[in-house]
GROMACS .gro file of N, CA and C in nm:
model
  435
    1MET      N    1  -1.163   1.479   0.595
    1MET     CA    2  -1.045   1.461   0.501
    1MET      C    3  -0.931   1.517   0.574
    2GLN      N    4  -0.916   1.602   0.631
    2GLN     CA    5  -0.818   1.617   0.732
    2GLN      C    6  -0.753   1.518   0.815
    3LYS      N    7  -0.848   1.432   0.877
    3LYS     CA    8  -0.765   1.317   0.940
    3LYS      C    9  -0.710   1.223   0.826
    4LEU      N   10  -0.773   1.184   0.699
    4LEU     CA   11  -0.700   1.121   0.588
    4LEU      C   12  -0.561   1.177   0.565
    5LYS      N   13  -0.575   1.311   0.523
    5LYS     CA   14  -0.462   1.383   0.498
    5LYS      C   15  -0.327   1.392   0.643
    6ALA      N   16  -0.380   1.363   0.753
    6ALA     CA   17  -0.294   1.376   0.845
    6ALA      C   18  -0.262   1.244   0.879
    7LEU      N   19  -0.317   1.132   0.831
    7LEU     CA   20  -0.246   1.004   0.842
    7LEU      C   21  -0.166   0.990   0.739
    8LEU      N   22  -0.200   0.995   0.615
    8LEU     CA   23  -0.107   1.014   0.511
    8LEU      C   24   0.044   1.072   0.523
    9THR      N   25   0.005   1.181   0.596
    9THR     CA   26   0.149   1.251   0.604
    9THR      C   27   0.235   1.177   0.742
   10LYS      N   28   0.145   1.136   0.838
   10LYS     CA   29   0.218   1.080   0.965
   10LYS      C   30   0.285   0.934   0.865
   11TYR      N   31   0.235   0.869   0.784
   11TYR     CA   32   0.281   0.739   0.726
   11TYR      C   33   0.293   0.763   0.592
   12ARG      N   34   0.366   0.868   0.559
   12ARG     CA   35   0.416   0.891   0.432
   12ARG      C   36   0.503   0.783   0.376
   13GLU      N   37   0.615   0.766   0.439
   13GLU     CA   38   0.716   0.661   0.389
   13GLU      C   39   0.649   0.522   0.386
   14ALA      N   40   0.583   0.464   0.480
   14ALA     CA   41   0.522   0.328   0.459
   14ALA      C   42   0.427   0.317   0.348
   15VAL      N   43   0.326   0.443   0.352
   15VAL     CA   44   0.247   0.434   0.226
   15VAL      C   45   0.302   0.467   0.106
   16SER      N   46   0.406   0.538   0.085
   16SER     CA   47   0.470   0.547  -0.037
   16SER      C   48   0.559   0.434  -0.075
   17TYR      N   49   0.607   0.373   0.016
   17TYR     CA   50   0.668   0.207   0.026
   17TYR      C   51   0.612   0.116  -0.073
   18LEU      N   52   0.456   0.126  -0.018
   18LEU     CA   53   0.371  -0.001  -0.065
   18LEU      C   54   0.314   0.044  -0.194
   19ILE      N   55   0.321   0.166  -0.249
   19ILE     CA   56   0.266   0.218  -0.353
   19ILE      C   57   0.374   0.172  -0.479
   20PHE      N   58   0.497   0.239  -0.431
   20PHE     CA   59   0.591   0.195  -0.521
   20PHE      C   60   0.625   0.038  -0.546
   21GLY      N   61   0.611  -0.031  -0.417
   21GLY     CA   62   0.628  -0.169  -0.416
   21GLY      C   63   0.496  -0.241  -0.522
   22GLY      N   64   0.384  -0.182  -0.541
   22GLY     CA   65   0.303  -0.243  -0.626
   22GLY      C   66   0.328  -0.206  -0.787
   23LEU      N   67   0.413  -0.069  -0.775
   23LEU     CA   68   0.446  -0.035  -0.924
   23LEU      C   69   0.580  -0.135  -0.944
   24THR      N   70   0.621  -0.143  -0.875
   24THR     CA   71   0.786  -0.234  -0.900
   24THR      C   72   0.743  -0.383  -0.904
   25THR      N   73   0.604  -0.441  -0.859
   25THR     CA   74   0.567  -0.570  -0.928
   25THR      C   75   0.503  -0.544  -1.052
   26LEU      N   76   0.463  -0.432  -1.102
   26LEU     CA   77   0.387  -0.451  -1.218
   26LEU      C   78   0.512  -0.423  -1.308
   27VAL      N   79   0.607  -0.357  -1.291
   27VAL     CA   80   0.755  -0.362  -1.376
   27VAL      C   81   0.789  -0.492  -1.400
   28SER      N   82   0.825  -0.561  -1.255
   28SER     CA   83   0.829  -0.743  -1.273
   28SER      C   84   0.773  -0.785  -1.373
   29LEU      N   85   0.628  -0.778  -1.347
   29LEU     CA   86   0.552  -0.882  -1.437
   29LEU      C   87   0.529  -0.827  -1.615
   30GLY      N   88   0.545  -0.698  -1.621
   30GLY     CA   89   0.548  -0.644  -1.738
   30GLY      C   90   0.643  -0.671  -1.830
   31THR      N   91   0.772  -0.647  -1.760
   31THR     CA   92   0.893  -0.685  -1.799
   31THR      C   93   0.918  -0.838  -1.846
   32TYR      N   94   0.867  -0.909  -1.774
   32TYR     CA   95   0.875  -1.049  -1.774
   32TYR      C   96   0.788  -1.095  -1.903
   33ALA      N   97   0.664  -1.045  -1.903
   33ALA     CA   98   0.608  -1.069  -2.028
   33ALA      C   99   0.647  -0.997  -2.160
   34LEU      N  100   0.733  -0.898  -2.160
   34LEU     CA  101   0.787  -0.854  -2.275
   34LEU      C  102   0.898  -0.951  -2.300
   35PHE      N  103   0.984  -1.009  -2.206
   35PHE     CA  104   1.107  -1.064  -2.260
   35PHE      C  105   1.048  -1.235  -2.298
   36VAL      N  106   0.964  -1.268  -2.211
   36VAL     CA  107   0.928  -1.400  -2.276
   36VAL      C  108   0.820  -1.408  -2.343
   37GLY      N  109   0.717  -1.319  -2.341
   37GLY     CA  110   0.604  -1.354  -2.429
   37GLY      C  111   0.625  -1.289  -2.571
   38VAL      N  112   0.694  -1.169  -2.560
   38VAL     CA  113   0.696  -1.104  -2.673
   38VAL      C  114   0.818  -1.123  -2.760
   39LEU      N  115   0.936  -1.087  -2.679
   39LEU     CA  116   1.094  -1.137  -2.746
   39LEU      C  117   1.120  -1.265  -2.782
   40GLY      N  118   1.032  -1.390  -2.687
   40GLY     CA  119   1.064  -1.485  -2.703
   40GLY      C  120   1.190  -1.571  -2.615
   41LEU      N  121   1.217  -1.490  -2.535
   41LEU     CA  122   1.363  -1.536  -2.440
   41LEU      C  123   1.319  -1.668  -2.362
   42PRO      N  124   1.403  -1.725  -2.322
   42PRO     CA  125   1.359  -1.859  -2.220
   42PRO      C  126   1.310  -1.791  -2.088
   43VAL      N  127   1.236  -1.872  -2.033
   43VAL     CA  128   1.175  -1.827  -1.890
   43VAL      C  129   1.307  -1.806  -1.789
   44THR      N  130   1.405  -1.849  -1.800
   44THR     CA  131   1.514  -1.816  -1.685
   44THR      C  132   1.576  -1.688  -1.709
   45GLY      N  133   1.614  -1.674  -1.852
   45GLY     CA  134   1.649  -1.535  -1.891
   45GLY      C  135   1.551  -1.416  -1.887
   46GLY      N  136   1.456  -1.448  -1.917
   46GLY     CA  137   1.334  -1.336  -1.917
   46GLY      C  138   1.310  -1.311  -1.778
   47ASN      N  139   1.332  -1.422  -1.679
   47ASN     CA  140   1.340  -1.369  -1.528
   47ASN      C  141   1.408  -1.300  -1.500
   48VAL      N  142   1.547  -1.344  -1.499
   48VAL     CA  143   1.657  -1.250  -1.465
   48VAL      C  144   1.637  -1.122  -1.490
   49LEU      N  145   1.657  -1.097  -1.634
   49LEU     CA  146   1.589  -0.935  -1.669
   49LEU      C  147   1.512  -0.875  -1.615
   50SER      N  148   1.379  -0.931  -1.608
   50SER     CA  149   1.284  -0.877  -1.535
   50SER      C  150   1.303  -0.827  -1.385
   51TRP      N  151   1.381  -0.930  -1.326
   51TRP     CA  152   1.445  -0.893  -1.154
   51TRP      C  153   1.525  -0.774  -1.198
   52ILE      N  154   1.641  -0.771  -1.295
   52ILE     CA  155   1.729  -0.667  -1.284
   52ILE      C  156   1.630  -0.500  -1.296
   53CYS      N  157   1.524  -0.537  -1.375
   53CYS     CA  158   1.469  -0.426  -1.412
   53CYS      C  159   1.367  -0.389  -1.296
   54SER      N  160   1.335  -0.476  -1.246
   54SER     CA  161   1.255  -0.454  -1.125
   54SER      C  162   1.310  -0.397  -0.972
   55VAL      N  163   1.418  -0.422  -0.974
   55VAL     CA  164   1.540  -0.397  -0.864
   55VAL      C  165   1.577  -0.276  -0.913
   56ALA      N  166   1.635  -0.245  -1.021
   56ALA     CA  167   1.643  -0.083  -1.079
   56ALA      C  168   1.556   0.020  -1.059
   57PHE      N  169   1.451  -0.002  -1.068
   57PHE     CA  170   1.307   0.062  -1.067
   57PHE      C  171   1.283   0.079  -0.907
   58ALA      N  172   1.286  -0.011  -0.839
   58ALA     CA  173   1.255  -0.001  -0.678
   58ALA      C  174   1.380   0.106  -0.620
   59PHE      N  175   1.511   0.077  -0.690
   59PHE     CA  176   1.607   0.146  -0.594
   59PHE      C  177   1.588   0.291  -0.658
   60VAL      N  178   1.574   0.309  -0.755
   60VAL     CA  179   1.531   0.478  -0.820
   60VAL      C  180   1.424   0.542  -0.709
   61THR      N  181   1.285   0.460  -0.721
   61THR     CA  182   1.226   0.507  -0.668
   61THR      C  183   1.210   0.514  -0.500
   62ASN      N  184   1.276   0.401  -0.452
   62ASN     CA  185   1.321   0.396  -0.304
   62ASN      C  186   1.412   0.522  -0.257
   63LYS      N  187   1.501   0.544  -0.360
   63LYS     CA  188   1.611   0.646  -0.292
   63LYS      C  189   1.533   0.796  -0.314
   64LEU      N  190   1.457   0.833  -0.420
   64LEU     CA  191   1.405   0.974  -0.454
   64LEU      C  192   1.278   0.975  -0.367
   65TRP      N  193   1.207   0.890  -0.368
   65TRP     CA  194   1.047   0.919  -0.306
   65TRP      C  195   1.039   0.841  -0.198
   66VAL      N  196   1.076   0.723  -0.153
   66VAL     CA  197   1.020   0.670  -0.041
   66VAL      C  198   1.111   0.704   0.085
   67PHE      N  199   1.219   0.714   0.064
   67PHE     CA  200   1.289   0.734   0.196
   67PHE      C  201   1.387   0.860   0.171
   68ARG      N  202   1.403   0.930   0.051
   68ARG     CA  203   1.409   1.070   0.045
   68ARG      C  204   1.578   1.079   0.052
   69SER      N  205   1.639   0.983   0.000
   69SER     CA  206   1.783   0.974   0.055
   69SER      C  207   1.864   1.125   0.018
   70GLN      N  208   1.930   1.167   0.069
   70GLN     CA  209   2.025   1.277   0.074
   70GLN      C  210   2.145   1.255   0.028
   71GLY      N  211   2.197   1.129  -0.003
   71GLY     CA  212   2.329   1.088  -0.096
   71GLY      C  213   2.320   1.158  -0.234
   72ARG      N  214   2.440   1.238  -0.245
   72ARG     CA  215   2.414   1.287  -0.384
   72ARG      C  216   2.569   1.261  -0.436
   73GLY      N  217   2.599   1.266  -0.568
   73GLY     CA  218   2.702   1.247  -0.642
   73GLY      C  219   2.702   1.090  -0.671
   74LEU      N  220   2.783   1.077  -0.766
   74LEU     CA  221   2.774   0.955  -0.832
   74LEU      C  222   2.867   0.821  -0.721
   75ALA      N  223   2.952   0.876  -0.616
   75ALA     CA  224   3.009   0.771  -0.536
   75ALA      C  225   2.875   0.733  -0.436
   76ALA      N  226   2.819   0.848  -0.401
   76ALA     CA  227   2.704   0.789  -0.333
   76ALA      C  228   2.571   0.725  -0.337
   77TRP      N  229   2.562   0.747  -0.507
   77TRP     CA  230   2.460   0.663  -0.571
   77TRP      C  231   2.487   0.513  -0.585
   78LEU      N  232   2.657   0.523  -0.613
   78LEU     CA  233   2.682   0.373  -0.645
   78LEU      C  234   2.720   0.307  -0.520
   79LEU      N  235   2.745   0.346  -0.401
   79LEU     CA  236   2.729   0.268  -0.288
   79LEU      C  237   2.589   0.237  -0.224
   80GLU      N  238   2.500   0.334  -0.241
   80GLU     CA  239   2.357   0.306  -0.212
   80GLU      C  240   2.312   0.161  -0.300
   81ALA      N  241   2.354   0.185  -0.443
   81ALA     CA  242   2.282   0.094  -0.542
   81ALA      C  243   2.373  -0.053  -0.492
   82VAL      N  244   2.492  -0.056  -0.467
   82VAL     CA  245   2.548  -0.168  -0.429
   82VAL      C  246   2.479  -0.237  -0.318
   83LYS      N  247   2.455  -0.155  -0.206
   83LYS     CA  248   2.394  -0.207  -0.086
   83LYS      C  249   2.237  -0.229  -0.117
   84PHE      N  250   2.186  -0.179  -0.172
   84PHE     CA  251   2.036  -0.237  -0.194
   84PHE      C  252   2.025  -0.354  -0.299
   85VAL      N  253   2.104  -0.377  -0.405
   85VAL     CA  254   2.114  -0.506  -0.461
   85VAL      C  255   2.167  -0.582  -0.381
   86ALA      N  256   2.250  -0.589  -0.293
   86ALA     CA  257   2.306  -0.674  -0.205
   86ALA      C  258   2.195  -0.723  -0.102
   87GLY      N  259   2.119  -0.622  -0.055
   87GLY     CA  260   2.000  -0.646   0.047
   87GLY      C  261   1.914  -0.758  -0.052
   88ARG      N  262   1.861  -0.687  -0.172
   88ARG     CA  263   1.767  -0.771  -0.251
   88ARG      C  264   1.818  -0.920  -0.257
   89LEU      N  265   1.960  -0.946  -0.313
   89LEU     CA  266   1.992  -1.066  -0.339
   89LEU      C  267   2.002  -1.162  -0.216
   90THR      N  268   2.006  -1.081  -0.071
   90THR     CA  269   1.993  -1.168   0.049
   90THR      C  270   1.857  -1.185   0.073
   91THR      N  271   1.754  -1.091   0.071
   91THR     CA  272   1.594  -1.146   0.059
   91THR      C  273   1.580  -1.231  -0.019
   92GLY      N  274   1.666  -1.229  -0.165
   92GLY     CA  275   1.594  -1.336  -0.267
   92GLY      C  276   1.627  -1.461  -0.201
   93ALA      N  277   1.746  -1.480  -0.141
   93ALA     CA  278   1.809  -1.596  -0.084
   93ALA      C  279   1.685  -1.665   0.023
   94VAL      N  280   1.642  -1.560   0.119
   94VAL     CA  281   1.564  -1.582   0.225
   94VAL      C  282   1.431  -1.680   0.141
   95GLU      N  283   1.385  -1.592   0.052
   95GLU     CA  284   1.280  -1.666  -0.016
   95GLU      C  285   1.303  -1.791  -0.100
   96LEU      N  286   1.414  -1.809  -0.186
   96LEU     CA  287   1.454  -1.941  -0.220
   96LEU      C  288   1.441  -2.047  -0.123
   97LEU      N  289   1.537  -1.997  -0.004
   97LEU     CA  290   1.551  -2.102   0.094
   97LEU      C  291   1.424  -2.103   0.196
   98GLY      N  292   1.359  -1.998   0.224
   98GLY     CA  293   1.232  -2.031   0.321
   98GLY      C  294   1.121  -2.080   0.248
   99LEU      N  295   1.075  -2.074   0.106
   99LEU     CA  296   0.952  -2.120   0.086
   99LEU      C  297   0.974  -2.319   0.111
  100PRO      N  298   1.069  -2.361   0.057
  100PRO     CA  299   1.078  -2.511   0.086
  100PRO      C  300   1.089  -2.551   0.224
  101LEU      N  301   1.159  -2.450   0.319
  101LEU     CA  302   1.175  -2.507   0.433
  101LEU      C  303   1.000  -2.481   0.502
  102LEU      N  304   0.948  -2.366   0.474
  102LEU     CA  305   0.830  -2.368   0.526
  102LEU      C  306   0.711  -2.466   0.516
  103MET      N  307   0.761  -2.522   0.355
  103MET     CA  308   0.650  -2.653   0.295
  103MET      C  309   0.699  -2.738   0.365
  104GLY      N  310   0.816  -2.769   0.429
  104GLY     CA  311   0.855  -2.887   0.468
  104GLY      C  312   0.794  -2.902   0.624
  105GLN      N  313   0.792  -2.774   0.692
  105GLN     CA  314   0.741  -2.783   0.801
  105GLN      C  315   0.596  -2.789   0.824
  106GLY      N  316   0.526  -2.832   0.723
  106GLY     CA  317   0.406  -2.839   0.691
  106GLY      C  318   0.268  -2.714   0.655
  107LEU      N  319   0.360  -2.612   0.588
  107LEU     CA  320   0.281  -2.516   0.544
  107LEU      C  321   0.263  -2.477   0.365
  108ASP      N  322   0.234  -2.641   0.357
  108ASP     CA  323   0.243  -2.672   0.236
  108ASP      C  324   0.113  -2.675   0.153
  109GLN      N  325   0.002  -2.597   0.209
  109GLN     CA  326  -0.131  -2.588   0.162
  109GLN      C  327  -0.153  -2.547   0.003
  110THR      N  328  -0.217  -2.640  -0.059
  110THR     CA  329  -0.257  -2.597  -0.212
  110THR      C  330  -0.377  -2.509  -0.175
  111ILE      N  331  -0.367  -2.367  -0.238
  111ILE     CA  332  -0.459  -2.284  -0.252
  111ILE      C  333  -0.495  -2.245  -0.375
  112PHE      N  334  -0.645  -2.240  -0.420
  112PHE     CA  335  -0.690  -2.239  -0.551
  112PHE      C  336  -0.603  -2.285  -0.660
  113GLY      N  337  -0.574  -2.392  -0.622
  113GLY     CA  338  -0.500  -2.503  -0.708
  113GLY      C  339  -0.325  -2.457  -0.719
  114VAL      N  340  -0.288  -2.362  -0.631
  114VAL     CA  341  -0.138  -2.344  -0.617
  114VAL      C  342  -0.082  -2.420  -0.502
  115GLU      N  343   0.015  -2.509  -0.554
  115GLU     CA  344   0.088  -2.555  -0.452
  115GLU      C  345   0.184  -2.480  -0.348
  116GLY      N  346   0.180  -2.491  -0.236
  116GLY     CA  347   0.250  -2.415  -0.152
  116GLY      C  348   0.205  -2.261  -0.126
  117ALA      N  349   0.106  -2.215  -0.179
  117ALA     CA  350   0.044  -2.102  -0.169
  117ALA      C  351   0.057  -2.026  -0.015
  118ALA      N  352   0.049  -2.106   0.075
  118ALA     CA  353   0.032  -2.031   0.189
  118ALA      C  354   0.181  -2.034   0.235
  119ALA      N  355   0.265  -2.094   0.221
  119ALA     CA  356   0.420  -2.082   0.235
  119ALA      C  357   0.460  -1.954   0.155
  120LYS      N  358   0.430  -1.946   0.031
  120LYS     CA  359   0.456  -1.852  -0.041
  120LYS      C  360   0.418  -1.698  -0.011
  121VAL      N  361   0.299  -1.693   0.085
  121VAL     CA  362   0.257  -1.567   0.099
  121VAL      C  363   0.320  -1.535   0.215
  122VAL      N  364   0.355  -1.639   0.328
  122VAL     CA  365   0.432  -1.601   0.440
  122VAL      C  366   0.563  -1.559   0.438
  123VAL      N  367   0.614  -1.630   0.320
  123VAL     CA  368   0.780  -1.574   0.278
  123VAL      C  369   0.775  -1.442   0.220
  124THR      N  370   0.644  -1.399   0.130
  124THR     CA  371   0.650  -1.283   0.079
  124THR      C  372   0.637  -1.165   0.152
  125VAL      N  373   0.569  -1.187   0.263
  125VAL     CA  374   0.561  -1.078   0.392
  125VAL      C  375   0.669  -1.053   0.463
  126VAL      N  376   0.741  -1.170   0.480
  126VAL     CA  377   0.864  -1.187   0.542
  126VAL      C  378   0.982  -1.076   0.474
  127VAL      N  379   0.976  -1.138   0.315
  127VAL     CA  380   1.044  -1.072   0.236
  127VAL      C  381   1.040  -0.898   0.214
  128ILE      N  382   0.907  -0.866   0.225
  128ILE     CA  383   0.852  -0.744   0.215
  128ILE      C  384   0.904  -0.645   0.365
  129VAL      N  385   0.897  -0.703   0.444
  129VAL     CA  386   0.927  -0.671   0.592
  129VAL      C  387   1.090  -0.619   0.586
  130LEU      N  388   1.156  -0.719   0.549
  130LEU     CA  389   1.296  -0.729   0.553
  130LEU      C  390   1.320  -0.618   0.441
  131ASN      N  391   1.315  -0.626   0.346
  131ASN     CA  392   1.343  -0.538   0.213
  131ASN      C  393   1.310  -0.381   0.278
  132TYR      N  394   1.235  -0.360   0.376
  132TYR     CA  395   1.181  -0.245   0.415
  132TYR      C  396   1.295  -0.185   0.509
  133PHE      N  397   1.312  -0.272   0.603
  133PHE     CA  398   1.415  -0.249   0.725
  133PHE      C  399   1.550  -0.198   0.651
  134ILE      N  400   1.573  -0.301   0.569
  134ILE     CA  401   1.701  -0.303   0.487
  134ILE      C  402   1.743  -0.159   0.417
  135SER      N  403   1.669  -0.159   0.340
  135SER     CA  404   1.638  -0.024   0.251
  135SER      C  405   1.643   0.115   0.365
  136LYS      N  406   1.566   0.098   0.461
  136LYS     CA  407   1.544   0.208   0.574
  136LYS      C  408   1.667   0.242   0.666
  137PHE      N  409   1.725   0.121   0.721
  137PHE     CA  410   1.841   0.132   0.807
  137PHE      C  411   1.971   0.103   0.742
  138LEU      N  412   1.994   0.015   0.650
  138LEU     CA  413   2.111  -0.007   0.591
  138LEU      C  414   2.149   0.099   0.448
  139VAL      N  415   2.078   0.085   0.383
  139VAL     CA  416   2.083   0.162   0.271
  139VAL      C  417   2.087   0.302   0.239
  140PHE      N  418   1.967   0.343   0.286
  140PHE     CA  419   1.936   0.490   0.260
  140PHE      C  420   1.917   0.551   0.418
  141ARG      N  421   1.972   0.525   0.502
  141ARG     CA  422   1.977   0.544   0.626
  141ARG      C  423   2.007   0.692   0.636
  142ARG      N  424   1.954   0.785   0.736
  142ARG     CA  425   1.981   0.948   0.724
  142ARG      C  426   2.111   0.969   0.821
  143LYS      N  427   2.205   1.046   0.799
  143LYS     CA  428   2.299   1.050   0.910
  143LYS      C  429   2.220   1.151   1.003
  144LYS      N  430   2.257   1.139   1.163
  144LYS     CA  431   2.253   1.231   1.258
  144LYS      C  432   2.279   1.355   1.243
  145ASP      N  433   2.200   1.442   1.299
  145ASP     CA  434   2.226   1.578   1.304
  145ASP      C  435   2.368   1.628   1.394
   0.00000   0.00000   0.00000
């Protein structure tokens, strides 16, 4: 038990990033179901609103619990929020452009009836890693003493 506790302490940031990333995914899916399935919004509109909700959730959880940002006050929150959204828009573009690019390069296998699933998995891993580094080193970076 002590070894597990030591590992969790050592890798707290990465573990919490993965946990809150999973919760962000649930927020995304849940709000999408709410907007499209319950409220009857069009798919595109529901998807946009779902993205906004999940990015807002990810920002707050990343700021407070994953990276434990020391930025306080409205100006600090706004600056971090703008950088966070810019980062997510950038990785969103990577995903939008990367998926067809990878599929065009031969990573277009259909898995469980889903066309391009292999490319989607690769692009998703790349986006997760990029989001982590953008958040850690550009958005919530700690000032050196």
